[in-house]
Tab-separated table of C-alpha atoms in Angstrom:
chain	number	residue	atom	x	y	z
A	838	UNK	CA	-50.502	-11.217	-8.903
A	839	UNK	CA	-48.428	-9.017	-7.071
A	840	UNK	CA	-45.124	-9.678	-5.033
A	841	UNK	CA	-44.278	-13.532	-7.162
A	842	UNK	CA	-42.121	-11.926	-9.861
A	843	UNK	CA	-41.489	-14.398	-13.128
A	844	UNK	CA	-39.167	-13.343	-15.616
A	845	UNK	CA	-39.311	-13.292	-18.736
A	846	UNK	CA	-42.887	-13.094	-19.427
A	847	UNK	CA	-42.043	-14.502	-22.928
A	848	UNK	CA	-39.563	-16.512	-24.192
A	849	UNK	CA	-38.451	-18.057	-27.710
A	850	UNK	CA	-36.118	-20.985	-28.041
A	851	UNK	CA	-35.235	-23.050	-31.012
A	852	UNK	CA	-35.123	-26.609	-30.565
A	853	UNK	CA	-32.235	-28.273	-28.847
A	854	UNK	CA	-31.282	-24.724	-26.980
A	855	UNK	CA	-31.338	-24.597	-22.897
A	856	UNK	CA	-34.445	-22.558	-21.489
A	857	UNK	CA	-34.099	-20.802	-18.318
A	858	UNK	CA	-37.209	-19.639	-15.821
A	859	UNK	CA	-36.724	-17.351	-12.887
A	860	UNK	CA	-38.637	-16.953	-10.228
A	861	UNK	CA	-38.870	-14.432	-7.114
A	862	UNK	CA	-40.987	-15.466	-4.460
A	863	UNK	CA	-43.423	-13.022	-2.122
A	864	UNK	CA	-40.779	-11.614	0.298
A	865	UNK	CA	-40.958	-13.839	2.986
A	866	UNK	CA	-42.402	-16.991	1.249
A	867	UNK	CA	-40.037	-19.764	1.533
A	868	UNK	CA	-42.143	-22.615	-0.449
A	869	UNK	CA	-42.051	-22.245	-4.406
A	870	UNK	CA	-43.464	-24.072	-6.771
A	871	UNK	CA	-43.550	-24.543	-10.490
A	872	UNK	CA	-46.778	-25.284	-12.299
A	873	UNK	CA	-47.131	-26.284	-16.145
A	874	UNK	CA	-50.193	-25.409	-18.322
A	875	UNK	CA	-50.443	-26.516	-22.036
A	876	UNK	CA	-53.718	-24.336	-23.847
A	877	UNK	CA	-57.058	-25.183	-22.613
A	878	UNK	CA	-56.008	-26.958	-19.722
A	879	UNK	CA	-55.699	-26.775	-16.301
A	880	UNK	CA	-52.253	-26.107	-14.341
A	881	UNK	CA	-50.406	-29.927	-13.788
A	882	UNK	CA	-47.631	-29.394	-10.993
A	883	UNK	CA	-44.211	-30.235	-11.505
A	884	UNK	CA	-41.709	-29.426	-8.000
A	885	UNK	CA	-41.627	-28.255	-4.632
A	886	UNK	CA	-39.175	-26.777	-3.119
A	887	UNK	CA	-37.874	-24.766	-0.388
A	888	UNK	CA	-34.646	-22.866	0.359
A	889	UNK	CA	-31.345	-25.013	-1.330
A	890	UNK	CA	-34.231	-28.555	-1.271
A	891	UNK	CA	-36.324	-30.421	-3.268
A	892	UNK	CA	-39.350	-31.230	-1.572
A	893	UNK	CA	-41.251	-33.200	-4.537
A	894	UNK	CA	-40.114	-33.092	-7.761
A	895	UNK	CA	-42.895	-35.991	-8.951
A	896	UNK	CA	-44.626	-33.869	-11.489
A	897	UNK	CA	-41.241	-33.176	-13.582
A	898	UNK	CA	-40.189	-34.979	-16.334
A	899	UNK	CA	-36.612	-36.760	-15.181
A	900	UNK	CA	-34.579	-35.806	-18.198
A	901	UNK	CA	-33.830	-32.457	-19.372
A	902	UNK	CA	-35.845	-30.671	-16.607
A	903	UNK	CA	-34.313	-29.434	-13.621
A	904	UNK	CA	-35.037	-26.908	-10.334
A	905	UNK	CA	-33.470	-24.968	-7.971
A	906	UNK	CA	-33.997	-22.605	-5.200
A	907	UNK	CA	-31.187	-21.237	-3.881
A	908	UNK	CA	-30.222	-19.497	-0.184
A	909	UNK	CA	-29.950	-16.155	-2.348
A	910	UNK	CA	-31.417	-15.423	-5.425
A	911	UNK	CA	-34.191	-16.659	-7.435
A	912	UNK	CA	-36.354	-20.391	-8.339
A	913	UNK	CA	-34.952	-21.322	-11.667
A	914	UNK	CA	-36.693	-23.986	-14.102
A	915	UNK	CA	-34.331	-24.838	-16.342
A	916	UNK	CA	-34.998	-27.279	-19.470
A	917	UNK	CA	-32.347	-28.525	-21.407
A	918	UNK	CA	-32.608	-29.223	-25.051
A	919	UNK	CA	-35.730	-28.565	-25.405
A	920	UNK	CA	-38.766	-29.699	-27.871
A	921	UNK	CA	-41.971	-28.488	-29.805
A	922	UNK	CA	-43.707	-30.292	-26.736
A	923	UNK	CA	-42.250	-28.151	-24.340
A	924	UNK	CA	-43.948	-25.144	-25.309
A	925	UNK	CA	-46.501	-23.639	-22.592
A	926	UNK	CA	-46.836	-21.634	-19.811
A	927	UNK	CA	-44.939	-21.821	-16.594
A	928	UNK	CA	-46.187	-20.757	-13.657
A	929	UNK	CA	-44.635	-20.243	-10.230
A	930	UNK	CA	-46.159	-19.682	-7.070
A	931	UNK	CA	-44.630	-19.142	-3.263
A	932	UNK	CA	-46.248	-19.665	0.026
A	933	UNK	CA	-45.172	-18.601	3.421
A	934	UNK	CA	-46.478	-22.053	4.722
A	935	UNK	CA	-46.549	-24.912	2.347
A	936	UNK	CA	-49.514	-25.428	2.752
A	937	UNK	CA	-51.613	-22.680	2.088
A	938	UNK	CA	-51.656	-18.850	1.056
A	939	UNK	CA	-50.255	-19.536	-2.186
A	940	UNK	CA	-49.842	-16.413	-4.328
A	941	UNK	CA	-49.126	-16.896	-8.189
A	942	UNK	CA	-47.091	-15.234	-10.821
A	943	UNK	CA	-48.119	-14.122	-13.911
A	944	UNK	CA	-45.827	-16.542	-15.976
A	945	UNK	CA	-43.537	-17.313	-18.168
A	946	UNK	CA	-44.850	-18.712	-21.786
A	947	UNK	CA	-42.262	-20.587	-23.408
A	948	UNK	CA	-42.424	-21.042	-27.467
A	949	UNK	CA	-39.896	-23.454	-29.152
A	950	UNK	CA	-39.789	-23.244	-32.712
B	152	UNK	CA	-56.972	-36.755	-12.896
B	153	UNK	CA	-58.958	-33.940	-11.033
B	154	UNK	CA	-61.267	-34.935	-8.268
B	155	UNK	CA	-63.873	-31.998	-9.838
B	156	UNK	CA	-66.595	-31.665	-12.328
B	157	UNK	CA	-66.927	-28.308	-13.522
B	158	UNK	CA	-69.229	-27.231	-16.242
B	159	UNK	CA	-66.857	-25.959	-19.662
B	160	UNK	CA	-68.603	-23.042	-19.963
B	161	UNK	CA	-71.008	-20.042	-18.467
B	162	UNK	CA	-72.477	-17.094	-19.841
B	163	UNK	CA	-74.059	-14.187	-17.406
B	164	UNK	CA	-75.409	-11.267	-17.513
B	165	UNK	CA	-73.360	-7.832	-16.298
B	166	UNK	CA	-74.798	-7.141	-12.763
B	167	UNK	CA	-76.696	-10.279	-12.336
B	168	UNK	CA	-75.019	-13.214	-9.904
B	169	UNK	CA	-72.854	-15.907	-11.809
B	170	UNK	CA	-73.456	-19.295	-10.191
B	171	UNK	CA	-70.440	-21.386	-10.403
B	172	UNK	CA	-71.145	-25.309	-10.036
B	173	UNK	CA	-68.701	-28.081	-9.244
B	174	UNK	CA	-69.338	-31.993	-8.114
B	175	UNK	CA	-66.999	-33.465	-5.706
B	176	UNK	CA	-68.274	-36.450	-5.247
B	177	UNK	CA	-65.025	-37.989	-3.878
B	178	UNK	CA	-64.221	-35.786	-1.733
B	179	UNK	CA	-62.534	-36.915	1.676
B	180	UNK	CA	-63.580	-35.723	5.126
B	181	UNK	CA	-60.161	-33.381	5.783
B	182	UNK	CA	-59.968	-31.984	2.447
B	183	UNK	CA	-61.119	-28.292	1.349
B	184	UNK	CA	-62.778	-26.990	-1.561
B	185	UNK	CA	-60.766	-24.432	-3.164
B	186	UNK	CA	-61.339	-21.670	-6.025
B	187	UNK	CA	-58.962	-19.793	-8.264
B	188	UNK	CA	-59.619	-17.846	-11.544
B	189	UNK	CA	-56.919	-17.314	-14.084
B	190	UNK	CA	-58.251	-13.833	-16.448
B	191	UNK	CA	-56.513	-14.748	-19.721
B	192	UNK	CA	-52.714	-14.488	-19.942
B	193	UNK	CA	-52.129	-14.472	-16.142
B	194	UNK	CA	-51.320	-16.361	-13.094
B	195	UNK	CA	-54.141	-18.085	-11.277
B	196	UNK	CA	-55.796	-16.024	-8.707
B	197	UNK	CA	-57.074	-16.972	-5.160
B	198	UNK	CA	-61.065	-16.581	-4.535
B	199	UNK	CA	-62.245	-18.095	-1.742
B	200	UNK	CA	-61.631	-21.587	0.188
B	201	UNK	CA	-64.033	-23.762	2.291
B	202	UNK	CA	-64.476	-27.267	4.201
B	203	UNK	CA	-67.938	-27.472	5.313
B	204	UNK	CA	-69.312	-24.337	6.339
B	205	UNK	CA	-70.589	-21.560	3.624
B	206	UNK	CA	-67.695	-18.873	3.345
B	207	UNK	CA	-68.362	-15.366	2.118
B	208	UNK	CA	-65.519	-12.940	1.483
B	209	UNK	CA	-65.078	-9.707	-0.213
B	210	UNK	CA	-64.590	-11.405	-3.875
B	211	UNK	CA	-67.833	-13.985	-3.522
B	212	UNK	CA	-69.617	-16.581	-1.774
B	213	UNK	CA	-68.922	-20.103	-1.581
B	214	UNK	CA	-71.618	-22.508	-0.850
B	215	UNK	CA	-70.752	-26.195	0.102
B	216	UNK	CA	-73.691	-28.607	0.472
B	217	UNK	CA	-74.422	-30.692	3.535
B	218	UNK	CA	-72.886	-33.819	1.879
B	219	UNK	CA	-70.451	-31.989	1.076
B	220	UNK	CA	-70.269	-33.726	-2.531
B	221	UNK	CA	-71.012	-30.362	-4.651
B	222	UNK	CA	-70.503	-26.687	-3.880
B	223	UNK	CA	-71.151	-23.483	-6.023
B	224	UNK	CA	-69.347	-20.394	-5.769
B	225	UNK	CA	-71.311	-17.176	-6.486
B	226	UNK	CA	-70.421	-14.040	-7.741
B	227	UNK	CA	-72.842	-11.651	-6.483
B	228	UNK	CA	-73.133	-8.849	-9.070
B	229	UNK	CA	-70.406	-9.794	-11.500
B	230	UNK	CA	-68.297	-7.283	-14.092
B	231	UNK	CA	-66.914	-7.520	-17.299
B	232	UNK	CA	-63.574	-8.050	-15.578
B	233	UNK	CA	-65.055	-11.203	-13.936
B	234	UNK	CA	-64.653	-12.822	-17.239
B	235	UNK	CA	-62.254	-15.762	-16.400
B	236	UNK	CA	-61.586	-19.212	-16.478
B	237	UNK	CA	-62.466	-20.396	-12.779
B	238	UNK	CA	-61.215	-23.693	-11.320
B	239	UNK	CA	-62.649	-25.995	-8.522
B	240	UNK	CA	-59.922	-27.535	-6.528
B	241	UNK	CA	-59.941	-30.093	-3.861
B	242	UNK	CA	-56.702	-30.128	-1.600
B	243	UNK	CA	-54.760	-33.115	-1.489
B	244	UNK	CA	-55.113	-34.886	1.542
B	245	UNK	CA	-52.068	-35.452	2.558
B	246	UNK	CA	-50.028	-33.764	-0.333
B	247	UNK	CA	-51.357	-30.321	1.056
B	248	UNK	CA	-48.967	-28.467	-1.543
B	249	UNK	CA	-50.058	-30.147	-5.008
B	250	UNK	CA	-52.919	-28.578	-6.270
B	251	UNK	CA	-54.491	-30.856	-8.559
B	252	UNK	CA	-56.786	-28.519	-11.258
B	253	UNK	CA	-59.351	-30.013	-14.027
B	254	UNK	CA	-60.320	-27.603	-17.230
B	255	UNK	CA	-62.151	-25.292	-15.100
B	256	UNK	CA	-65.405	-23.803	-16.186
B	257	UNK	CA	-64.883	-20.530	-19.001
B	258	UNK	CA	-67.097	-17.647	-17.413
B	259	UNK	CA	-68.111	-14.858	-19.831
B	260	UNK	CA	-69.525	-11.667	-18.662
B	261	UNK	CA	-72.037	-10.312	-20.899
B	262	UNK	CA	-72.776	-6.386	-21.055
């Protein structure tokens, strides 16, 4: 999964603390997006966005969830107070289309004790 | 909900072809099959991607039947490192960025 860059890899938060993803995109890509996947199931999508928008933001929860993808810098997911339920794995991908070519990164797997 | 049937599980053989089947039944007239395979612990990883026509490329072979409802991607002499969880996809018609992935089928490479 080279060039998508997700830091960290692993991360522990207790409940009620603020969780914070990052994401660097395939030089180039402008389109990132932010994937969930609990164990033993498939990847549900949560937002879309490009440079400093939103594109679709469906898949995300509306409270305590939020995304970002600034001119400079990296995608953040960032969870407020999180829960138990939150724990998973994160995945972000970028694509220089939005639409096709996407290119994954090898996660972030948040634990919440 | 996924718009793919994929079986939970494979075994095959080192060296022998791994036959990878998925029903699309639903499937619309614009919309491509697509498959990934995530190798445990990391991202998902692009394989191949068709619409009507068979596909080959340097990872495997993707075979889409005339009616289009069921398509099998091959493997042609698979590895112990093809040991992965591979997903069927159908793009979105219309929502051409949302992905939409079932349980995938759990493909174990036997020596």
């Amino acid at each position: 999964n080279a060039g998508v860059m997700q830091n960290p890899r692993h991360l522990v938060r207790r409940r009620g603390q603020e969780a914070r993803l990052r994401c660097s995109p395939v030089k180039g890509h402008s389109h990132v997006y932010w994937y969930r996947q609990l164990p033993e199931e498939g990847l549900k999508f949560m937002v879309y966005l490009q440079k400093e928008n939103i594109i679709d933001e469906s898949g995300m929860p509306k409270e305590r969830f939020s995304a970002e993808f600034p001119k400079e810098g990296p995608s953040i997911l960032r969870i407020q107070q999180v829960v138990r339920g939150d724990s998973a794995a994160y995945f972000c991908a970028s694509s220089p289309t939005g639409v096709d070519g996407y290119t994954f990164g090898s996660g972030t797997r948040l634990t919440v004790v | 909900d996924a718009k793919t049937t994929q079986p939970p599980s494979m075994d095959c053989a080192e060296g022998r072809a791994a036959n990878l089947p998925c029903n699309h039944s639903t499937i619309s007239g614009n919309e491509y099959v697509y498959w990934y395979r995530q190798i445990h612990s990391q991202g998902p990883q692009y394989i191949i991607h068709g619409l009507k026509n068979n596909e080959t490329n340097e990872m495997a072979s993707l075979i889409i039947t005339e009616d289009r409802k069921s398509s099998t991607l091959i493997l042609p002499h698979a590895t112990l490192r093809d040991t992965a969880v591979y997903y069927c996809i159908v793009r979105v018609a219309g929502s051409n960025y949302q992905l939409i992935w079932g349980a995938g089928t759990k493909l174990i490479i036997k020596p």
